[in-house]
Short mmCIF file of C-alpha atoms in Angstrom, two decimals:
data_model
loop_
_atom_site.label_atom_id
_atom_site.label_comp_id
_atom_site.label_asym_id
_atom_site.label_seq_id
_atom_site.Cartn_x
_atom_site.Cartn_y
_atom_site.Cartn_z
CA MET M 407 15.43 27.36 -9.81
CA THR M 408 19.07 28.15 -9.15
CA ASP M 409 21.46 26.24 -6.94
CA GLY M 410 22.43 27.36 -3.51
CA GLN M 411 20.92 27.80 -0.10
CA ASN M 412 18.97 30.86 -1.13
CA VAL M 413 16.51 28.67 -3.04
CA GLN M 414 13.46 28.76 -0.85
CA VAL M 415 10.22 26.84 -1.17
CA ASP M 416 7.13 27.02 1.01
CA VAL M 417 6.35 23.31 1.11
CA ALA M 418 9.00 20.68 0.31
CA ILE M 419 7.52 17.21 -0.20
CA ILE M 420 9.91 14.29 0.14
CA GLY M 421 8.68 11.50 -2.12
CA GLY M 422 6.64 11.53 -5.33
CA GLY M 423 4.51 8.42 -4.75
CA PRO M 424 0.80 8.39 -3.94
CA ALA M 425 1.33 10.23 -0.63
CA GLY M 426 3.62 12.92 -2.04
CA LEU M 427 1.37 13.58 -5.04
CA ALA M 428 -1.77 13.92 -2.92
CA ALA M 429 0.08 16.07 -0.36
CA ALA M 430 1.22 18.42 -3.14
CA LEU M 431 -2.32 18.75 -4.46
CA GLY M 432 -3.62 19.30 -0.92
CA ALA M 433 -1.08 22.06 -0.29
CA LYS M 434 -1.94 23.69 -3.62
CA LYS M 435 -5.66 23.56 -2.88
CA ARG M 436 -5.06 25.24 0.48
CA GLY M 437 -3.26 28.13 -1.24
CA ALA M 438 0.45 27.24 -1.18
CA ASP M 439 2.13 28.39 -4.35
CA ASN M 440 5.74 27.51 -3.96
CA ILE M 441 5.70 23.71 -3.64
CA LEU M 442 8.43 21.26 -4.60
CA ILE M 443 8.15 17.46 -4.86
CA ILE M 444 11.47 15.60 -4.57
CA GLU M 445 11.48 12.08 -6.08
CA ARG M 446 14.43 9.68 -6.17
CA ASP M 447 13.17 7.55 -9.08
CA ASN M 448 13.08 8.65 -12.75
CA GLU M 449 9.31 9.15 -12.74
CA LEU M 450 6.50 10.14 -10.39
CA GLY M 451 4.06 7.54 -9.03
CA GLY M 452 6.24 5.59 -6.61
CA ILE M 453 5.43 1.96 -5.93
CA LEU M 454 2.15 2.19 -7.89
CA ASN M 455 4.16 2.01 -11.11
CA GLN M 456 5.10 -1.60 -10.42
CA CYS M 457 1.67 -2.61 -9.07
CA ILE M 458 0.19 -3.42 -12.48
CA HIS M 459 -2.69 -5.48 -11.03
CA ASN M 460 -6.12 -3.94 -10.61
CA GLY M 461 -8.16 -3.12 -7.52
CA PHE M 462 -6.98 0.41 -6.79
CA GLY M 463 -9.24 3.43 -6.38
CA LEU M 464 -12.59 1.76 -5.61
CA HIS M 465 -13.26 4.32 -2.86
CA THR M 466 -11.91 7.41 -4.61
CA PHE M 467 -12.99 6.89 -8.22
CA LYS M 468 -15.70 4.19 -7.82
CA GLU M 469 -13.91 2.03 -10.37
CA GLU M 470 -11.15 -0.54 -10.32
CA LEU M 471 -7.89 0.83 -11.64
CA THR M 472 -4.44 -0.65 -11.97
CA GLY M 473 -1.61 0.97 -9.99
CA PRO M 474 -0.18 2.96 -12.91
CA GLU M 475 -3.67 4.20 -13.85
CA TYR M 476 -4.35 5.36 -10.28
CA ALA M 477 -0.99 7.16 -10.18
CA ALA M 478 -1.61 8.76 -13.58
CA ARG M 479 -4.78 10.48 -12.31
CA PHE M 480 -2.73 12.28 -9.65
CA ILE M 481 0.31 12.89 -11.87
CA GLU M 482 -1.88 14.57 -14.50
CA GLU M 483 -3.42 16.76 -11.81
CA VAL M 484 0.03 17.74 -10.49
CA LYS M 485 1.14 18.64 -14.03
CA LYS M 486 -2.07 20.59 -14.68
CA GLU M 487 -1.45 22.59 -11.49
CA LYS M 488 2.13 23.14 -12.65
CA ILE M 489 3.55 21.94 -9.34
CA PRO M 490 7.35 21.68 -9.73
CA TYR M 491 9.08 18.36 -9.09
CA LEU M 492 12.63 17.03 -9.18
CA LEU M 493 13.29 13.49 -10.43
CA ASN M 494 16.39 11.32 -9.87
CA THR M 495 17.02 13.37 -6.74
CA ILE M 496 17.42 12.04 -3.22
CA VAL M 497 17.20 13.92 0.03
CA VAL M 498 20.39 13.15 1.92
CA ASP M 499 19.73 15.15 5.05
CA VAL M 500 17.28 17.59 6.57
CA ASP M 501 18.33 20.14 9.14
CA ALA M 502 15.10 20.36 11.07
CA GLU M 503 15.89 23.60 12.89
CA GLY M 504 16.41 25.74 9.81
CA LYS M 505 14.54 23.34 7.48
CA ILE M 506 17.49 23.13 5.13
CA LEU M 507 17.32 20.09 2.84
CA THR M 508 20.50 18.61 1.37
CA LEU M 509 19.69 17.07 -2.00
CA MET M 510 21.74 15.06 -4.44
CA SER M 511 21.31 14.20 -8.09
CA ARG M 512 23.60 12.93 -10.82
CA GLU M 513 23.31 16.17 -12.80
CA ARG M 514 23.68 18.63 -9.97
CA GLY M 515 25.65 16.81 -7.29
CA LEU M 516 24.98 18.00 -3.76
CA PHE M 517 22.84 21.10 -3.33
CA LYS M 518 20.67 22.68 -0.68
CA ILE M 519 17.25 24.23 -0.52
CA ARG M 520 15.34 25.92 2.28
CA ALA M 521 11.72 25.12 3.06
CA LYS M 522 9.16 26.69 5.38
CA ALA M 523 7.36 23.35 5.84
CA VAL M 524 8.38 19.77 5.06
CA VAL M 525 6.07 16.84 4.27
CA LEU M 526 7.58 13.39 4.81
CA ALA M 527 6.12 11.02 2.17
CA MET M 528 8.90 8.47 1.68
CA GLY M 529 6.73 5.37 1.92
CA CYS M 530 7.90 2.05 3.31
CA ARG M 531 10.19 -0.82 2.49
CA GLU M 532 9.96 -4.56 2.77
CA ARG M 533 11.21 -6.55 5.71
CA SER M 534 14.42 -8.12 4.42
CA ARG M 535 15.86 -11.59 4.84
CA GLY M 536 18.36 -10.28 7.39
CA ALA M 537 15.54 -9.05 9.59
CA LEU M 538 13.91 -12.49 9.43
CA ASN M 539 16.97 -14.46 10.52
CA ILE M 540 16.72 -17.48 8.25
CA PRO M 541 19.86 -19.57 8.71
CA GLY M 542 21.84 -21.07 5.83
CA TYR M 543 24.02 -19.88 2.96
CA ARG M 544 23.50 -16.62 1.10
CA PRO M 545 23.16 -17.75 -2.51
CA ALA M 546 21.68 -15.72 -5.39
CA GLY M 547 17.97 -16.20 -6.00
CA ILE M 548 16.52 -14.70 -2.83
CA TYR M 549 14.48 -11.54 -3.35
CA SER M 550 11.86 -9.56 -1.57
CA ALA M 551 8.53 -9.93 -3.38
CA GLY M 552 8.53 -6.23 -4.25
CA THR M 553 12.00 -6.39 -5.80
CA ALA M 554 10.88 -9.31 -7.97
CA GLN M 555 7.78 -7.29 -8.86
CA ARG M 556 9.93 -4.44 -10.09
CA TYR M 557 12.18 -6.76 -12.12
CA VAL M 558 9.24 -8.50 -13.81
CA ASN M 559 6.81 -5.61 -14.31
CA MET M 560 9.13 -2.72 -15.07
CA GLU M 561 12.43 -4.13 -16.21
CA GLY M 562 11.09 -7.21 -17.98
CA ARG M 563 13.47 -9.66 -16.29
CA MET M 564 12.55 -12.97 -14.65
CA PRO M 565 14.18 -13.64 -11.26
CA GLY M 566 13.92 -17.44 -11.68
CA ARG M 567 11.92 -20.47 -12.82
CA GLU M 568 11.02 -22.53 -9.75
CA VAL M 569 9.70 -20.38 -6.97
CA VAL M 570 8.83 -20.68 -3.28
CA ILE M 571 7.18 -17.70 -1.63
CA LEU M 572 7.58 -17.13 2.11
CA GLY M 573 4.85 -14.98 3.66
CA SER M 574 1.26 -14.65 2.49
CA GLY M 575 0.99 -10.87 2.38
CA ASP M 576 -0.84 -9.44 -0.61
CA ILE M 577 2.38 -8.68 -2.51
CA GLY M 578 3.44 -12.32 -2.12
CA LEU M 579 0.07 -13.61 -3.37
CA ILE M 580 0.06 -11.20 -6.30
CA MET M 581 3.61 -12.20 -7.22
CA ALA M 582 2.62 -15.89 -7.10
CA ARG M 583 0.13 -15.19 -9.91
CA ARG M 584 2.46 -12.85 -11.75
CA MET M 585 5.38 -15.32 -11.80
CA THR M 586 3.00 -18.09 -12.98
CA LEU M 587 1.70 -15.94 -15.86
CA GLU M 588 5.30 -15.25 -16.87
CA GLY M 589 6.04 -18.96 -17.09
CA ALA M 590 7.56 -19.80 -13.70
CA LYS M 591 6.44 -22.73 -11.56
CA VAL M 592 5.34 -21.43 -8.16
CA LYS M 593 5.59 -24.45 -5.88
CA LEU M 594 3.91 -23.06 -2.80
CA VAL M 595 3.30 -20.08 -0.55
CA ALA M 596 4.34 -20.72 3.07
CA GLU M 597 2.85 -18.72 5.95
CA ILE M 598 4.09 -19.07 9.53
CA MET M 599 0.75 -17.93 11.01
CA PRO M 600 -2.32 -20.21 11.00
CA TYR M 601 -4.13 -17.67 8.78
CA CYS M 602 -3.35 -15.91 5.51
CA GLY M 603 -1.83 -12.44 5.73
CA GLY M 604 -3.40 -11.24 2.50
CA LEU M 605 -6.95 -10.59 1.36
CA LYS M 606 -9.31 -13.53 0.77
CA ARG M 607 -9.96 -12.36 -2.79
CA ASN M 608 -6.25 -12.69 -3.49
CA ILE M 609 -6.19 -16.28 -2.20
CA VAL M 610 -8.91 -17.02 -4.77
CA GLN M 611 -7.72 -15.06 -7.79
CA CYS M 612 -3.95 -15.42 -7.28
CA LEU M 613 -3.53 -18.91 -5.77
CA GLU M 614 -6.65 -21.06 -6.30
CA ASP M 615 -7.11 -19.92 -9.92
CA TYR M 616 -3.64 -21.30 -10.67
CA GLY M 617 -3.60 -24.28 -8.32
CA ILE M 618 -0.83 -22.86 -6.10
CA PRO M 619 -0.87 -24.42 -2.59
CA LEU M 620 -0.97 -22.20 0.49
CA ARG M 621 0.77 -23.92 3.42
CA LEU M 622 -0.37 -22.28 6.66
CA SER M 623 1.64 -22.76 9.90
CA HIS M 624 4.74 -23.47 7.80
CA THR M 625 8.04 -21.64 7.48
CA VAL M 626 11.43 -21.92 5.83
CA VAL M 627 14.13 -23.06 8.27
CA ASP M 628 17.07 -23.65 5.93
CA ILE M 629 18.46 -22.32 2.66
CA HIS M 630 20.41 -24.66 0.35
CA GLY M 631 22.86 -23.85 -2.44
CA LYS M 632 26.13 -21.93 -2.47
CA GLU M 633 26.22 -19.85 -5.67
CA ARG M 634 22.56 -20.16 -6.66
CA LEU M 635 19.63 -21.23 -4.50
CA LYS M 636 19.00 -24.97 -4.91
CA GLY M 637 16.19 -25.50 -2.44
CA VAL M 638 14.71 -24.68 0.95
CA THR M 639 13.73 -26.73 3.98
CA LEU M 640 10.11 -26.20 4.89
CA THR M 641 8.75 -27.17 8.29
CA ARG M 642 5.47 -27.08 10.16
CA VAL M 643 5.35 -24.79 13.21
CA ASP M 644 3.43 -25.12 16.47
CA GLU M 645 1.11 -22.53 18.00
CA HIS M 646 4.13 -20.57 19.27
CA SER M 647 5.55 -20.42 15.72
CA LYS M 648 8.33 -22.85 16.72
CA PRO M 649 9.40 -25.50 14.17
CA ILE M 650 8.08 -29.00 14.93
CA PRO M 651 10.97 -31.53 14.66
CA GLY M 652 10.34 -34.34 12.17
CA THR M 653 8.14 -32.25 9.86
CA GLU M 654 11.01 -30.98 7.68
CA GLU M 655 10.51 -31.21 3.94
CA TYR M 656 13.03 -30.36 1.20
CA ILE M 657 11.59 -28.25 -1.63
CA PRO M 658 13.85 -27.81 -4.67
CA CYS M 659 13.66 -24.26 -6.10
CA ASP M 660 15.93 -21.62 -7.65
CA THR M 661 14.06 -18.61 -6.29
CA LEU M 662 12.73 -17.63 -2.87
CA LEU M 663 10.52 -14.54 -2.62
CA LEU M 664 9.96 -12.93 0.77
CA SER M 665 6.66 -11.23 1.51
CA CYS M 666 6.94 -10.70 5.23
CA GLY M 667 5.63 -7.27 5.97
CA LEU M 668 6.46 -3.63 5.40
CA ILE M 669 8.37 -1.13 7.52
CA PRO M 670 8.01 2.67 7.22
CA GLU M 671 11.22 4.14 5.81
CA ASN M 672 12.29 6.65 8.44
CA GLU M 673 16.08 6.91 8.40
CA LEU M 674 15.78 10.50 7.20
CA SER M 675 13.10 11.30 9.79
CA SER M 676 15.04 9.89 12.73
CA GLY M 677 18.15 11.68 11.53
CA MET M 678 16.22 14.94 11.75
CA GLY M 679 15.07 14.18 15.28
CA VAL M 680 11.51 13.13 14.49
CA GLU M 681 10.06 11.05 17.30
CA LEU M 682 9.05 7.59 16.04
CA SER M 683 6.44 5.18 17.38
CA SER M 684 7.84 1.80 18.41
CA ILE M 685 4.62 0.14 17.19
CA THR M 686 4.13 1.64 13.72
CA GLY M 687 7.77 2.53 13.06
CA GLY M 688 6.45 5.86 11.81
CA PRO M 689 6.45 9.37 13.27
CA VAL M 690 4.29 10.26 16.27
CA VAL M 691 1.89 12.93 14.97
CA ASN M 692 -0.87 15.22 16.16
CA GLU M 693 -4.28 15.80 14.53
CA SER M 694 -2.65 17.90 11.80
CA LEU M 695 -0.27 15.00 10.99
CA GLU M 696 2.53 17.22 12.28
CA THR M 697 5.46 15.48 13.96
CA ASN M 698 7.17 16.61 17.17
CA LEU M 699 9.17 18.98 14.96
CA GLU M 700 7.21 22.07 14.12
CA GLY M 701 6.34 22.43 10.43
CA VAL M 702 7.35 18.84 9.65
CA PHE M 703 4.39 16.70 8.58
CA ALA M 704 4.10 13.00 7.69
CA CYS M 705 1.62 10.97 5.64
CA GLY M 706 1.14 7.70 3.79
CA ASN M 707 3.18 4.57 4.44
CA VAL M 708 6.06 6.47 6.05
CA LEU M 709 3.59 7.33 8.83
CA HIS M 710 1.95 3.89 9.16
CA VAL M 711 1.53 1.10 6.62
CA HIS M 712 -1.87 1.32 4.88
CA ASP M 713 -3.90 -1.42 3.15
CA LEU M 714 -5.61 0.85 0.64
CA VAL M 715 -4.01 3.57 -1.44
CA ASP M 716 -7.29 5.51 -1.31
CA TYR M 717 -6.70 6.16 2.39
CA VAL M 718 -3.08 7.17 1.70
CA SER M 719 -4.31 9.80 -0.76
CA GLU M 720 -6.95 11.03 1.68
CA GLU M 721 -4.50 11.28 4.59
CA ALA M 722 -1.77 12.87 2.47
CA ALA M 723 -4.10 15.55 1.11
CA LYS M 724 -4.75 16.56 4.74
CA ALA M 725 -1.02 16.68 5.51
CA GLY M 726 -0.49 18.91 2.47
CA GLU M 727 -3.32 21.23 3.45
CA ASN M 728 -2.00 21.47 6.99
CA ALA M 729 1.53 22.21 5.76
CA ALA M 730 0.16 25.05 3.60
CA GLU M 731 -1.81 26.37 6.53
CA TYR M 732 1.27 26.23 8.75
CA VAL M 733 3.25 28.27 6.22
CA GLU M 734 0.48 30.86 6.13
CA ARG M 735 0.03 31.22 9.85
CA GLN M 736 3.61 30.72 11.12
CA ILE M 737 2.56 30.43 14.76
CA ARG M 738 4.91 28.76 17.17
CA GLU M 739 3.10 26.14 19.20
CA THR M 740 4.10 24.99 22.61
CA SER M 741 1.39 22.51 23.53
CA ARG M 742 1.48 18.97 22.20
CA GLY M 743 -2.19 18.33 22.72
CA ILE M 744 -4.28 15.70 24.42
CA PRO M 745 -2.87 12.15 24.23
CA VAL M 746 -4.96 9.74 22.13
CA CYS M 747 -4.30 6.18 23.29
CA GLY M 748 -5.18 2.79 21.90
CA GLU M 749 -5.97 0.30 24.66
CA LYS M 750 -7.51 -3.17 25.09
CA GLY M 751 -6.90 -4.59 21.64
CA VAL M 752 -6.15 -1.32 19.82
CA ARG M 753 -2.46 -1.46 18.88
CA TYR M 754 -1.99 2.15 17.89
CA THR M 755 -3.80 5.27 16.77
CA VAL M 756 -2.93 7.98 14.25
CA PRO M 757 -2.91 10.72 15.47
CA SER M 758 -1.32 10.17 18.88
CA TYR M 759 -2.12 13.69 20.06
CA LEU M 760 -5.07 15.98 19.45
CA ARG M 761 -5.34 19.73 19.86
CA PRO M 762 -9.09 20.50 19.90
CA GLU M 763 -8.53 24.01 18.51
CA TYR M 764 -7.02 22.59 15.31
CA MET M 765 -9.02 19.39 14.94
CA ASP M 766 -11.17 18.66 11.91
CA ASP M 767 -14.85 18.31 12.66
CA PRO M 768 -15.18 15.37 12.54
CA GLN M 769 -11.57 14.32 13.02
CA VAL M 770 -10.62 10.95 11.49
CA ILE M 771 -8.66 8.70 13.86
CA ARG M 772 -7.18 5.62 12.18
CA PHE M 773 -6.11 2.52 14.11
CA ARG M 774 -5.38 -1.18 13.94
CA VAL M 775 -6.36 -4.01 16.27
CA GLY M 776 -3.91 -6.63 17.53
CA SER M 777 -5.91 -9.80 16.83
CA ASN M 778 -9.08 -11.13 15.17
CA TYR M 779 -12.40 -10.14 16.82
CA GLN M 780 -16.03 -11.01 16.24
CA ASN M 781 -19.10 -9.10 17.47
CA VAL M 782 -17.29 -6.47 19.49
CA SER M 783 -17.64 -2.72 20.01
CA VAL M 784 -15.17 0.05 19.38
CA VAL M 785 -15.53 2.38 22.35
CA VAL M 786 -14.12 5.88 22.66
CA TYR M 787 -13.63 7.40 26.12
CA VAL M 788 -12.99 11.08 26.81
CA ASN M 789 -11.73 11.60 30.37
CA ASP M 790 -12.95 8.02 31.05
CA ILE M 791 -16.50 8.83 29.91
CA CYS M 792 -17.84 6.84 26.95
CA VAL M 793 -18.71 9.14 24.03
CA ILE M 794 -18.80 6.77 21.03
CA LYS M 795 -19.72 3.09 20.80
CA ILE M 796 -19.76 1.36 17.41
CA LYS M 797 -20.66 -2.31 16.88
CA LYS M 798 -18.37 -4.33 14.63
CA ARG M 799 -19.16 -7.75 13.20
CA THR M 800 -15.53 -8.62 12.50
CA MET M 801 -12.19 -6.90 13.05
CA ALA M 802 -8.79 -8.12 11.86
CA PRO M 803 -5.17 -6.93 12.29
CA GLY M 804 -4.85 -6.71 8.51
CA GLU M 805 -7.58 -4.13 8.18
CA MET M 806 -7.08 -0.52 9.14
CA GLU M 807 -10.07 0.89 10.99
CA GLN M 808 -11.18 4.44 11.58
CA ILE M 809 -13.54 6.39 13.80
CA LYS M 810 -14.75 9.93 13.39
CA LEU M 811 -14.56 12.06 16.52
CA LYS M 812 -16.67 15.21 16.56
CA LYS M 813 -15.96 18.34 18.57
CA SER M 814 -19.37 17.86 20.15
CA ASP M 815 -18.20 14.43 21.40
CA LEU M 816 -15.56 16.21 23.46
CA GLU M 817 -17.99 18.91 24.56
CA LYS M 818 -20.40 16.24 25.84
CA VAL M 819 -17.87 15.65 28.61
CA CYS M 820 -16.38 19.05 29.36
CA GLU M 821 -14.93 22.16 27.78
CA CYS M 822 -12.35 21.20 25.18
CA ASN M 823 -9.48 22.72 27.13
CA LYS M 824 -10.28 20.44 30.08
CA VAL M 825 -10.02 17.19 28.12
CA GLN M 826 -7.12 15.20 29.55
CA ASN M 827 -7.18 11.97 27.59
CA ILE M 828 -8.92 10.17 24.75
CA ARG M 829 -8.87 6.37 24.77
CA ILE M 830 -10.02 3.91 22.11
CA CYS M 831 -10.75 0.33 23.21
CA ILE M 832 -12.25 -2.90 21.90
CA GLU M 833 -14.94 -4.30 24.22
CA GLU M 834 -17.24 -7.32 24.27
CA GLN M 835 -20.85 -6.50 23.40
CA MET C 578 -17.05 -19.57 -2.64
CA ILE C 579 -15.30 -16.32 -1.76
CA CYS C 580 -16.35 -13.20 -3.67
CA ILE C 581 -13.44 -11.40 -5.35
CA CYS C 582 -15.28 -8.20 -6.31
CA CYS C 583 -13.87 -6.13 -3.46
CA PRO C 584 -11.56 -6.49 -0.42
CA LEU C 585 -14.45 -7.57 1.85
CA GLY C 586 -14.32 -11.15 0.49
CA CYS C 587 -17.89 -12.24 1.33
CA ALA C 588 -18.50 -16.00 1.69
CA LEU C 589 -21.08 -16.83 -0.98
CA THR C 590 -23.23 -19.90 -1.47
CA ALA C 591 -24.78 -20.63 -4.85
CA VAL C 592 -27.44 -23.33 -5.20
CA ARG C 593 -28.80 -24.49 -8.58
CA ASP C 594 -32.36 -25.92 -8.52
CA LYS C 595 -33.88 -28.47 -10.91
CA GLU C 596 -34.83 -25.81 -13.46
CA GLY C 597 -31.23 -24.61 -13.52
CA GLU C 598 -32.07 -21.41 -11.62
CA ILE C 599 -29.18 -20.28 -9.38
CA THR C 600 -29.87 -18.75 -5.96
CA VAL C 601 -27.06 -16.85 -4.24
CA THR C 602 -26.82 -16.21 -0.50
CA GLY C 603 -24.14 -14.58 1.66
CA ASN C 604 -23.58 -11.63 -0.68
CA THR C 605 -23.74 -8.09 0.73
CA CYS C 606 -24.12 -6.33 -2.63
CA PRO C 607 -25.53 -7.00 -6.14
CA ARG C 608 -22.03 -7.48 -7.56
CA GLY C 609 -21.62 -10.53 -5.32
CA GLU C 610 -24.76 -12.15 -6.75
CA ALA C 611 -23.62 -11.55 -10.34
CA TYR C 612 -20.14 -12.86 -9.51
CA ALA C 613 -21.45 -16.09 -7.97
CA LYS C 614 -23.75 -16.79 -10.93
CA ASN C 615 -20.94 -16.12 -13.39
CA GLU C 616 -18.53 -18.24 -11.40
CA CYS C 617 -20.92 -21.22 -11.68
CA LEU C 618 -21.62 -20.82 -15.39
CA SER C 619 -18.50 -19.26 -16.95
CA PRO C 620 -15.89 -17.81 -14.61
CA LYS C 621 -14.23 -14.66 -15.92
CA ARG C 622 -11.23 -12.54 -14.93
CA THR C 623 -9.57 -9.26 -15.86
CA VAL C 624 -5.98 -10.02 -16.86
CA THR C 625 -3.18 -7.56 -16.08
CA THR C 626 0.30 -8.08 -17.48
CA THR C 627 3.04 -6.25 -19.41
CA VAL C 628 4.31 -6.05 -22.98
CA ARG C 629 7.70 -4.97 -24.29
CA VAL C 630 8.50 -1.48 -25.57
CA LYS C 631 9.91 -1.44 -29.10
CA GLY C 632 13.61 -0.65 -29.45
CA GLU C 633 15.84 1.21 -27.00
CA ALA C 634 13.69 3.43 -24.81
CA GLN C 635 13.57 4.87 -21.31
CA ALA C 636 11.18 2.10 -20.25
CA ALA C 637 11.47 -1.62 -20.98
CA MET C 638 7.84 -2.57 -20.37
CA VAL C 639 4.34 -1.10 -20.63
CA SER C 640 1.66 -2.36 -18.27
CA VAL C 641 -1.58 -3.53 -19.93
CA LYS C 642 -4.94 -5.04 -19.04
CA THR C 643 -7.88 -6.68 -20.77
CA ALA C 644 -10.45 -3.91 -21.28
CA GLY C 645 -13.05 -6.26 -19.78
CA GLU C 646 -13.18 -9.69 -18.19
CA ILE C 647 -12.28 -12.70 -20.29
CA PRO C 648 -13.12 -16.39 -19.65
CA LYS C 649 -10.80 -17.85 -17.03
CA ASP C 650 -9.72 -20.68 -19.34
CA LYS C 651 -8.49 -18.11 -21.89
CA ILE C 652 -6.02 -16.44 -19.50
CA MET C 653 -2.98 -18.43 -20.63
CA ASP C 654 -3.93 -18.02 -24.32
CA CYS C 655 -4.15 -14.27 -23.71
CA ILE C 656 -0.69 -14.26 -22.11
CA ARG C 657 0.78 -16.33 -24.99
CA GLU C 658 -0.62 -13.99 -27.64
CA LEU C 659 0.81 -10.98 -25.82
CA ALA C 660 4.28 -12.54 -25.57
CA GLY C 661 5.14 -11.44 -29.12
CA VAL C 662 3.57 -7.98 -28.93
CA GLU C 663 5.77 -4.87 -28.84
CA VAL C 664 4.54 -1.32 -28.42
CA ALA C 665 6.10 1.81 -29.90
CA LEU C 666 6.30 4.96 -27.78
CA PRO C 667 4.58 7.22 -26.99
CA VAL C 668 1.79 5.21 -25.41
CA ARG C 669 -1.27 6.54 -23.57
CA ILE C 670 -3.60 4.88 -21.08
CA GLY C 671 -6.40 3.18 -23.04
CA ASP C 672 -4.42 2.74 -26.28
CA VAL C 673 -5.31 -0.63 -27.80
CA VAL C 674 -2.28 -2.91 -27.72
CA LEU C 675 -3.98 -6.03 -29.12
CA LYS C 676 -7.49 -6.38 -30.55
CA ASN C 677 -9.81 -9.29 -29.76
CA VAL C 678 -7.36 -11.20 -27.60
CA ALA C 679 -7.60 -15.01 -27.85
CA GLY C 680 -10.86 -14.67 -29.76
CA THR C 681 -12.68 -13.30 -26.72
CA GLY C 682 -13.87 -10.12 -28.41
CA ILE C 683 -12.05 -8.13 -25.71
CA ASP C 684 -9.16 -5.75 -26.47
CA VAL C 685 -5.96 -5.41 -24.46
CA VAL C 686 -5.23 -1.77 -23.55
CA ALA C 687 -2.27 0.10 -22.07
CA THR C 688 -2.55 1.17 -18.41
CA LYS C 689 0.38 3.58 -18.37
CA ASN C 690 1.39 6.82 -20.08
CA ILE C 691 4.95 6.74 -21.38
CA GLU C 692 6.24 9.69 -23.43
CA LYS C 693 8.80 9.36 -26.16
CA LYS C 694 12.06 10.96 -25.07
#
């Protein structure tokens, strides 16, 4: 590859994590030859490299792998297929109109490439302390759980000795165990909600196994220490998540880890003019995982935050295949498709639009619910006529759901070109 | 007890009768039954951690795991034994990093490929 704008690839994939790797393999499988993966870190694999715990790949490989092992299966495949990739290279800007990517690396400085299709696979980032608005000083010793995970698991450094973890997401629970194994004293995990944000199995194997208390309906309201963190003030909260006066408790600690949710990383996307959903924080896509910009696709955690990497790989492979197909057919589309809406308990759906002529048969529609449900039905309406009804014993916001919509489900109601809307709702049985 | 075999997290109940026979209810798969019985008699876990890479290299740590489950009360012994272990590059997934950790009969293996630069 030579420098300059005349370097042209068919499919440029931004990000070499689980989504980017699977998208590259999907594009290759669908016949694209000239693919390029652009990764900002010094190796492929993305966040999986620091997720050294096991539990990955149960769906895909029918065995429990650690993060690096799961990544290695895809990396080996990418190398076997001789798909080119750039490491230590960030994408600074994408001109959506001409699909010109501005890249930067230490060796080459700024340079540009042209692409016929772009796959966004940049993943997500953690909600930071700033976004949480905890008052107090800004001493050293406050990290996001994922940053601490990288320090411990990849760089071999310990962030501190006496730890409080705020937020009970899975990364927080896993870091509670990890810090304990590395010799730190984890004093407690505080969760503002009355229920744990992470999986039940992680409460057992990460907290209970090591005697770490989980304090539900509690949050941190003050940070103490000027240079280095000295302690935090913990307080109980009421049902509206407001601190209850008189319940304050001082917990001495030198480290506070934040595990308070993930946000798709879309600065690049919004800079290009990709329309973003206010609910997921990710691009609004159609059935082909194509954004409002033609030939620009999105998959993985940059699209919506997933619970299982298996589903990221599955979704990303589709995005890659669709990008390859787009390059091959080069048809300009004008229609956006039929709106797919989540209503009555369904917070969002991916995709948000569906063009019957391009849909998979069956087409997977992924969604999340807004609260906990028991003994309900997921109901799909096409032009207000019920076409699918599935009973569910339990549903929870933390678990991504999916339904499979067949072409024949649409045809039950009318000809595909007469479908006006598709709605997914949660209803009492 | 909560099953830890998969993300479902089934609520299990294990009852031991006079003969010492354990009956498990609440499980939705055979793994759950085996887990509950094990958890009553001798709880076991797979341990995942890291060990240092020897000398100056492009990576500081290699991720590792116990090749099978080890008794829960041996976890900290396992971690202590691994504290002094260093691995020379290159390392491949499955390479044995430490044999028979903490006398459990289980080996500790690498979970990451790192080439030598």
